mmCIF file with all atom_site columns, C-alpha atoms in Angstrom:
data_model
loop_
_atom_site.group_PDB
_atom_site.id
_atom_site.type_symbol
_atom_site.label_atom_id
_atom_site.label_alt_id
_atom_site.label_comp_id
_atom_site.label_asym_id
_atom_site.label_entity_id
_atom_site.label_seq_id
_atom_site.pdbx_PDB_ins_code
_atom_site.Cartn_x
_atom_site.Cartn_y
_atom_site.Cartn_z
_atom_site.occupancy
_atom_site.B_iso_or_equiv
_atom_site.pdbx_formal_charge
_atom_site.auth_seq_id
_atom_site.auth_comp_id
_atom_site.auth_asym_id
_atom_site.auth_atom_id
_atom_site.pdbx_PDB_model_num
ATOM 1   C CA . MET A 1 1   ? 68.930  177.149 -65.117  1.00 76.00 ? 108 MET A CA 1
ATOM 2   C CA . GLY A 1 2   ? 72.432  176.488 -63.552  1.00 76.00 ? 109 GLY A CA 1
ATOM 3   C CA . TYR A 1 3   ? 71.665  172.556 -64.020  1.00 87.00 ? 110 TYR A CA 1
ATOM 4   C CA . VAL A 1 4   ? 71.277  172.920 -68.226  1.00 89.00 ? 111 VAL A CA 1
ATOM 5   C CA . LEU A 1 5   ? 74.016  175.247 -68.620  1.00 90.00 ? 112 LEU A CA 1
ATOM 6   C CA . TYR A 1 6   ? 76.294  172.802 -65.896  1.00 91.00 ? 113 TYR A CA 1
ATOM 7   C CA . SER A 1 7   ? 74.753  169.802 -68.296  1.00 93.00 ? 114 SER A CA 1
ATOM 8   C CA . LEU A 1 8   ? 75.633  171.366 -71.493  1.00 93.00 ? 115 LEU A CA 1
ATOM 9   C CA . THR A 1 9   ? 79.263  172.244 -70.485  1.00 94.00 ? 116 THR A CA 1
ATOM 10  C CA . PHE A 1 10  ? 79.672  168.789 -69.440  1.00 94.00 ? 117 PHE A CA 1
ATOM 11  C CA . LEU A 1 11  ? 78.661  167.139 -72.257  1.00 95.00 ? 118 LEU A CA 1
ATOM 12  C CA . PHE A 1 12  ? 80.531  170.114 -74.853  1.00 95.00 ? 119 PHE A CA 1
ATOM 13  C CA . LEU A 1 13  ? 83.823  169.082 -72.710  1.00 95.00 ? 120 LEU A CA 1
ATOM 14  C CA . LEU A 1 14  ? 82.879  165.118 -72.693  1.00 95.00 ? 121 LEU A CA 1
ATOM 15  C CA . SER A 1 15  ? 82.068  165.072 -76.237  1.00 95.00 ? 122 SER A CA 1
ATOM 16  C CA . ALA A 1 16  ? 85.245  167.182 -77.097  1.00 94.00 ? 123 ALA A CA 1
ATOM 17  C CA . THR A 1 17  ? 87.240  164.663 -75.373  1.00 96.00 ? 124 THR A CA 1
ATOM 18  C CA . VAL A 1 18  ? 86.033  162.161 -77.630  1.00 94.00 ? 125 VAL A CA 1
ATOM 19  C CA . LEU A 1 19  ? 86.927  163.536 -80.292  1.00 92.00 ? 126 LEU A CA 1
ATOM 20  C CA . TYR A 1 20  ? 90.031  164.377 -79.517  1.00 93.00 ? 127 TYR A CA 1
ATOM 21  C CA . ILE A 1 21  ? 90.745  160.824 -78.713  1.00 93.00 ? 128 ILE A CA 1
ATOM 22  C CA . THR A 1 22  ? 89.706  159.493 -81.652  1.00 93.00 ? 129 THR A CA 1
ATOM 23  C CA . ARG A 1 23  ? 90.315  161.910 -84.377  1.00 89.00 ? 130 ARG A CA 1
ATOM 24  C CA . ASP A 1 24  ? 92.752  159.460 -85.609  1.00 87.00 ? 131 ASP A CA 1
ATOM 25  C CA . ARG A 1 25  ? 89.855  158.194 -87.325  1.00 90.00 ? 132 ARG A CA 1
ATOM 26  C CA . TRP A 1 26  ? 87.887  161.100 -88.467  1.00 87.00 ? 133 TRP A CA 1
ATOM 27  C CA . ALA A 1 27  ? 90.549  163.475 -89.014  1.00 84.00 ? 134 ALA A CA 1
ATOM 28  C CA . HIS A 1 28  ? 91.543  162.093 -92.420  1.00 83.00 ? 135 HIS A CA 1
ATOM 29  C CA . LEU A 1 29  ? 87.783  162.474 -93.675  1.00 86.00 ? 136 LEU A CA 1
ATOM 30  C CA . LEU A 1 30  ? 88.031  166.185 -93.517  1.00 84.00 ? 137 LEU A CA 1
ATOM 31  C CA . PRO A 1 31  ? 88.751  168.641 -96.563  1.00 82.00 ? 138 PRO A CA 1
ATOM 32  C CA . ILE A 1 32  ? 91.606  170.458 -96.309  1.00 71.00 ? 139 ILE A CA 1
ATOM 33  C CA . PRO A 1 33  ? 92.827  172.986 -99.156  1.00 67.00 ? 140 PRO A CA 1
ATOM 34  C CA . GLU A 1 34  ? 95.788  172.663 -100.578 1.00 60.00 ? 141 GLU A CA 1
ATOM 35  C CA . TYR A 1 35  ? 96.828  176.079 -100.120 1.00 57.00 ? 142 TYR A CA 1
ATOM 36  C CA . VAL A 1 36  ? 97.847  175.668 -96.428  1.00 55.00 ? 143 VAL A CA 1
ATOM 37  C CA . TYR A 1 37  ? 100.470 173.498 -97.551  1.00 51.00 ? 144 TYR A CA 1
ATOM 38  C CA . ASP A 1 38  ? 101.351 174.428 -100.280 1.00 52.00 ? 145 ASP A CA 1
ATOM 39  C CA . ARG A 1 39  ? 101.901 178.346 -100.124 1.00 54.00 ? 146 ARG A CA 1
ATOM 40  C CA . LEU A 1 40  ? 103.379 179.699 -103.277 1.00 50.00 ? 147 LEU A CA 1
ATOM 41  C CA . HIS A 1 41  ? 106.102 182.089 -103.200 1.00 54.00 ? 148 HIS A CA 1
ATOM 42  C CA . SER A 1 42  ? 105.984 185.569 -104.993 1.00 64.00 ? 149 SER A CA 1
ATOM 43  C CA . SER A 1 43  ? 110.001 186.244 -106.963 1.00 71.00 ? 150 SER A CA 1
ATOM 44  C CA . PHE A 1 44  ? 112.219 184.450 -109.121 1.00 72.00 ? 151 PHE A CA 1
ATOM 45  C CA . SER A 1 45  ? 114.294 182.677 -106.972 1.00 73.00 ? 152 SER A CA 1
ATOM 46  C CA . ASN A 1 46  ? 111.387 181.067 -104.611 1.00 75.00 ? 153 ASN A CA 1
ATOM 47  C CA . ASP A 1 47  ? 109.986 180.182 -108.028 1.00 76.00 ? 154 ASP A CA 1
ATOM 48  C CA . ILE A 1 48  ? 112.970 178.091 -109.030 1.00 76.00 ? 155 ILE A CA 1
ATOM 49  C CA . GLU A 1 49  ? 113.205 177.084 -105.654 1.00 76.00 ? 156 GLU A CA 1
ATOM 50  C CA . SER A 1 50  ? 109.719 175.644 -106.150 1.00 75.00 ? 157 SER A CA 1
ATOM 51  C CA . GLY A 1 51  ? 110.686 174.062 -109.398 1.00 77.00 ? 158 GLY A CA 1
ATOM 52  C CA . PHE A 1 52  ? 108.870 176.520 -112.016 1.00 78.00 ? 159 PHE A CA 1
ATOM 53  C CA . SER A 1 53  ? 111.993 176.517 -113.953 1.00 78.00 ? 160 SER A CA 1
ATOM 54  C CA . SER A 1 54  ? 113.947 174.211 -116.396 1.00 79.00 ? 161 SER A CA 1
ATOM 55  C CA . ALA A 1 55  ? 116.835 173.983 -119.328 1.00 76.00 ? 162 ALA A CA 1
ATOM 56  C CA . ASN A 1 56  ? 113.589 175.166 -121.634 1.00 81.00 ? 163 ASN A CA 1
ATOM 57  C CA . PHE A 1 57  ? 112.007 177.675 -119.151 1.00 78.00 ? 164 PHE A CA 1
ATOM 58  C CA . ASP A 1 58  ? 114.374 179.176 -117.503 1.00 74.00 ? 165 ASP A CA 1
ATOM 59  C CA . LEU A 1 59  ? 114.385 181.717 -114.616 1.00 75.00 ? 166 LEU A CA 1
ATOM 60  C CA . THR A 1 60  ? 118.355 182.619 -113.434 1.00 75.00 ? 167 THR A CA 1
ATOM 61  C CA . ALA A 1 61  ? 118.750 184.936 -116.123 1.00 75.00 ? 168 ALA A CA 1
ATOM 62  C CA . ASN A 1 62  ? 115.942 187.151 -113.902 1.00 71.00 ? 169 ASN A CA 1
ATOM 63  C CA . VAL A 1 63  ? 117.025 186.789 -110.679 1.00 73.00 ? 170 VAL A CA 1
ATOM 64  C CA . GLU A 1 64  ? 120.752 187.960 -111.371 1.00 76.00 ? 171 GLU A CA 1
ATOM 65  C CA . ALA A 1 65  ? 119.562 190.786 -113.573 1.00 77.00 ? 172 ALA A CA 1
ATOM 66  C CA . THR A 1 66  ? 117.653 191.180 -110.514 1.00 76.00 ? 173 THR A CA 1
ATOM 67  C CA . ASP A 1 67  ? 114.411 191.790 -111.836 1.00 70.00 ? 174 ASP A CA 1
ATOM 68  C CA . SER A 1 68  ? 112.166 193.715 -109.217 1.00 69.00 ? 175 SER A CA 1
ATOM 69  C CA . ARG A 1 69  ? 108.499 192.056 -111.073 1.00 72.00 ? 176 ARG A CA 1
ATOM 70  C CA . ARG A 1 70  ? 107.088 189.377 -108.298 1.00 69.00 ? 177 ARG A CA 1
ATOM 71  C CA . GLY A 1 71  ? 108.070 186.695 -110.210 1.00 67.00 ? 178 GLY A CA 1
ATOM 72  C CA . LEU A 1 72  ? 104.969 184.121 -111.943 1.00 74.00 ? 179 LEU A CA 1
ATOM 73  C CA . ASP A 1 73  ? 101.705 184.350 -112.192 1.00 78.00 ? 180 ASP A CA 1
ATOM 74  C CA . ASN A 1 74  ? 100.156 182.901 -108.891 1.00 80.00 ? 181 ASN A CA 1
ATOM 75  C CA . ARG A 1 75  ? 97.343  181.463 -110.965 1.00 86.00 ? 182 ARG A CA 1
ATOM 76  C CA . ALA A 1 76  ? 99.180  179.689 -113.631 1.00 85.00 ? 183 ALA A CA 1
ATOM 77  C CA . LYS A 1 77  ? 101.342 178.582 -110.777 1.00 86.00 ? 184 LYS A CA 1
ATOM 78  C CA . GLU A 1 78  ? 98.439  177.119 -109.053 1.00 86.00 ? 185 GLU A CA 1
ATOM 79  C CA . GLU A 1 79  ? 96.884  175.229 -111.941 1.00 90.00 ? 186 GLU A CA 1
ATOM 80  C CA . ILE A 1 80  ? 100.382 173.832 -113.130 1.00 88.00 ? 187 ILE A CA 1
ATOM 81  C CA . GLN A 1 81  ? 101.551 172.464 -110.028 1.00 87.00 ? 188 GLN A CA 1
ATOM 82  C CA . LYS A 1 82  ? 97.904  170.546 -109.799 1.00 90.00 ? 189 LYS A CA 1
ATOM 83  C CA . ILE A 1 83  ? 98.934  169.106 -113.490 1.00 91.00 ? 190 ILE A CA 1
ATOM 84  C CA . MET A 1 84  ? 102.057 168.238 -111.792 1.00 88.00 ? 191 MET A CA 1
ATOM 85  C CA . LYS A 1 85  ? 100.686 166.561 -109.083 1.00 89.00 ? 192 LYS A CA 1
ATOM 86  C CA . ASN A 1 86  ? 97.728  164.842 -110.295 1.00 91.00 ? 193 ASN A CA 1
ATOM 87  C CA . ARG A 1 87  ? 99.473  163.550 -113.837 1.00 92.00 ? 194 ARG A CA 1
ATOM 88  C CA . LYS A 1 88  ? 102.947 163.161 -112.300 1.00 90.00 ? 195 LYS A CA 1
ATOM 89  C CA . ILE A 1 89  ? 104.844 165.001 -114.938 1.00 91.00 ? 196 ILE A CA 1
ATOM 90  C CA . GLY A 1 90  ? 107.760 167.199 -115.190 1.00 88.00 ? 197 GLY A CA 1
ATOM 91  C CA . PHE A 1 91  ? 107.685 170.880 -115.162 1.00 85.00 ? 198 PHE A CA 1
ATOM 92  C CA . ASP A 1 92  ? 108.108 171.550 -118.806 1.00 87.00 ? 199 ASP A CA 1
ATOM 93  C CA . ASP A 1 93  ? 104.991 169.026 -119.712 1.00 91.00 ? 200 ASP A CA 1
ATOM 94  C CA . ALA A 1 94  ? 102.825 170.358 -117.292 1.00 91.00 ? 201 ALA A CA 1
ATOM 95  C CA . ARG A 1 95  ? 103.815 174.020 -118.665 1.00 87.00 ? 202 ARG A CA 1
ATOM 96  C CA . ARG A 1 96  ? 102.680 172.674 -121.747 1.00 90.00 ? 203 ARG A CA 1
ATOM 97  C CA . ILE A 1 97  ? 99.536  171.336 -120.815 1.00 92.00 ? 204 ILE A CA 1
ATOM 98  C CA . TYR A 1 98  ? 98.389  174.479 -119.183 1.00 91.00 ? 205 TYR A CA 1
ATOM 99  C CA . THR A 1 99  ? 99.358  176.378 -122.301 1.00 89.00 ? 206 THR A CA 1
ATOM 100 C CA . GLU A 1 100 ? 97.328  174.339 -124.302 1.00 90.00 ? 207 GLU A CA 1
ATOM 101 C CA . GLY A 1 101 ? 94.151  174.406 -121.844 1.00 90.00 ? 208 GLY A CA 1
ATOM 102 C CA . ARG A 1 102 ? 94.489  177.918 -122.195 1.00 90.00 ? 209 ARG A CA 1
ATOM 103 C CA . PHE A 1 103 ? 94.766  178.277 -126.060 1.00 90.00 ? 210 PHE A CA 1
ATOM 104 C CA . ALA A 1 104 ? 92.003  176.244 -125.749 1.00 88.00 ? 211 ALA A CA 1
ATOM 105 C CA . SER A 1 105 ? 89.905  178.057 -124.058 1.00 89.00 ? 212 SER A CA 1
ATOM 106 C CA . ASN A 1 106 ? 90.428  181.675 -126.144 1.00 89.00 ? 213 ASN A CA 1
ATOM 107 C CA . ASN A 1 107 ? 89.971  179.630 -129.382 1.00 88.00 ? 214 ASN A CA 1
ATOM 108 C CA . ILE A 1 108 ? 93.057  179.152 -130.641 1.00 88.00 ? 215 ILE A CA 1
ATOM 109 C CA . GLY A 1 109 ? 94.782  175.957 -131.808 1.00 84.00 ? 216 GLY A CA 1
ATOM 110 C CA . ALA A 1 110 ? 97.359  174.295 -130.460 1.00 78.00 ? 217 ALA A CA 1
ATOM 111 C CA . ASP A 1 111 ? 99.936  175.675 -133.342 1.00 80.00 ? 218 ASP A CA 1
ATOM 112 C CA . GLY A 1 112 ? 99.272  178.883 -131.417 1.00 80.00 ? 219 GLY A CA 1
ATOM 113 C CA . ARG A 1 113 ? 97.056  180.066 -134.771 1.00 83.00 ? 220 ARG A CA 1
ATOM 114 C CA . PRO A 1 114 ? 93.202  181.365 -134.070 1.00 86.00 ? 221 PRO A CA 1
ATOM 115 C CA . LYS A 1 115 ? 90.597  178.930 -135.076 1.00 85.00 ? 222 LYS A CA 1
ATOM 116 C CA . ASP A 1 116 ? 88.050  181.806 -135.535 1.00 84.00 ? 223 ASP A CA 1
ATOM 117 C CA . PRO A 1 117 ? 86.504  181.729 -139.526 1.00 82.00 ? 224 PRO A CA 1
ATOM 118 C CA . LYS A 1 118 ? 86.886  185.035 -140.435 1.00 84.00 ? 225 LYS A CA 1
ATOM 119 C CA . PHE A 1 119 ? 90.478  185.450 -139.371 1.00 82.00 ? 226 PHE A CA 1
ATOM 120 C CA . VAL A 1 120 ? 92.936  187.063 -142.335 1.00 82.00 ? 227 VAL A CA 1
ATOM 121 C CA . SER A 1 121 ? 96.961  186.408 -141.825 1.00 78.00 ? 228 SER A CA 1
ATOM 122 C CA . PHE A 1 122 ? 99.543  188.358 -143.820 1.00 81.00 ? 229 PHE A CA 1
ATOM 123 C CA . SER A 1 123 ? 102.652 186.224 -143.989 1.00 69.00 ? 230 SER A CA 1
#
């Protein structure tokens, strides 16, 4: 029994050493979740620092008014950040694409009007 335990321990240490030495060859193949490196903060000042503000979507008024809310929606920030990275576009364009996608999933046209044929509007 002692030989089996010794053999397994030696085999484990040998494999761990080989994996450690050759990690440059296989480490890039491991799936690493994006949230490990890109943590999204939960305050308006951190949202500004993360690039979630622009001339068209200005968050400085929220910071100056010491708004007590936690900041922008984390799920929306994650999706907008993915759009910005994947398509290499700015915040305003990514926010527009995200909003149009949300509209489409809720059966709303890009102009903001519902696509429901029974919808009646009095304007």
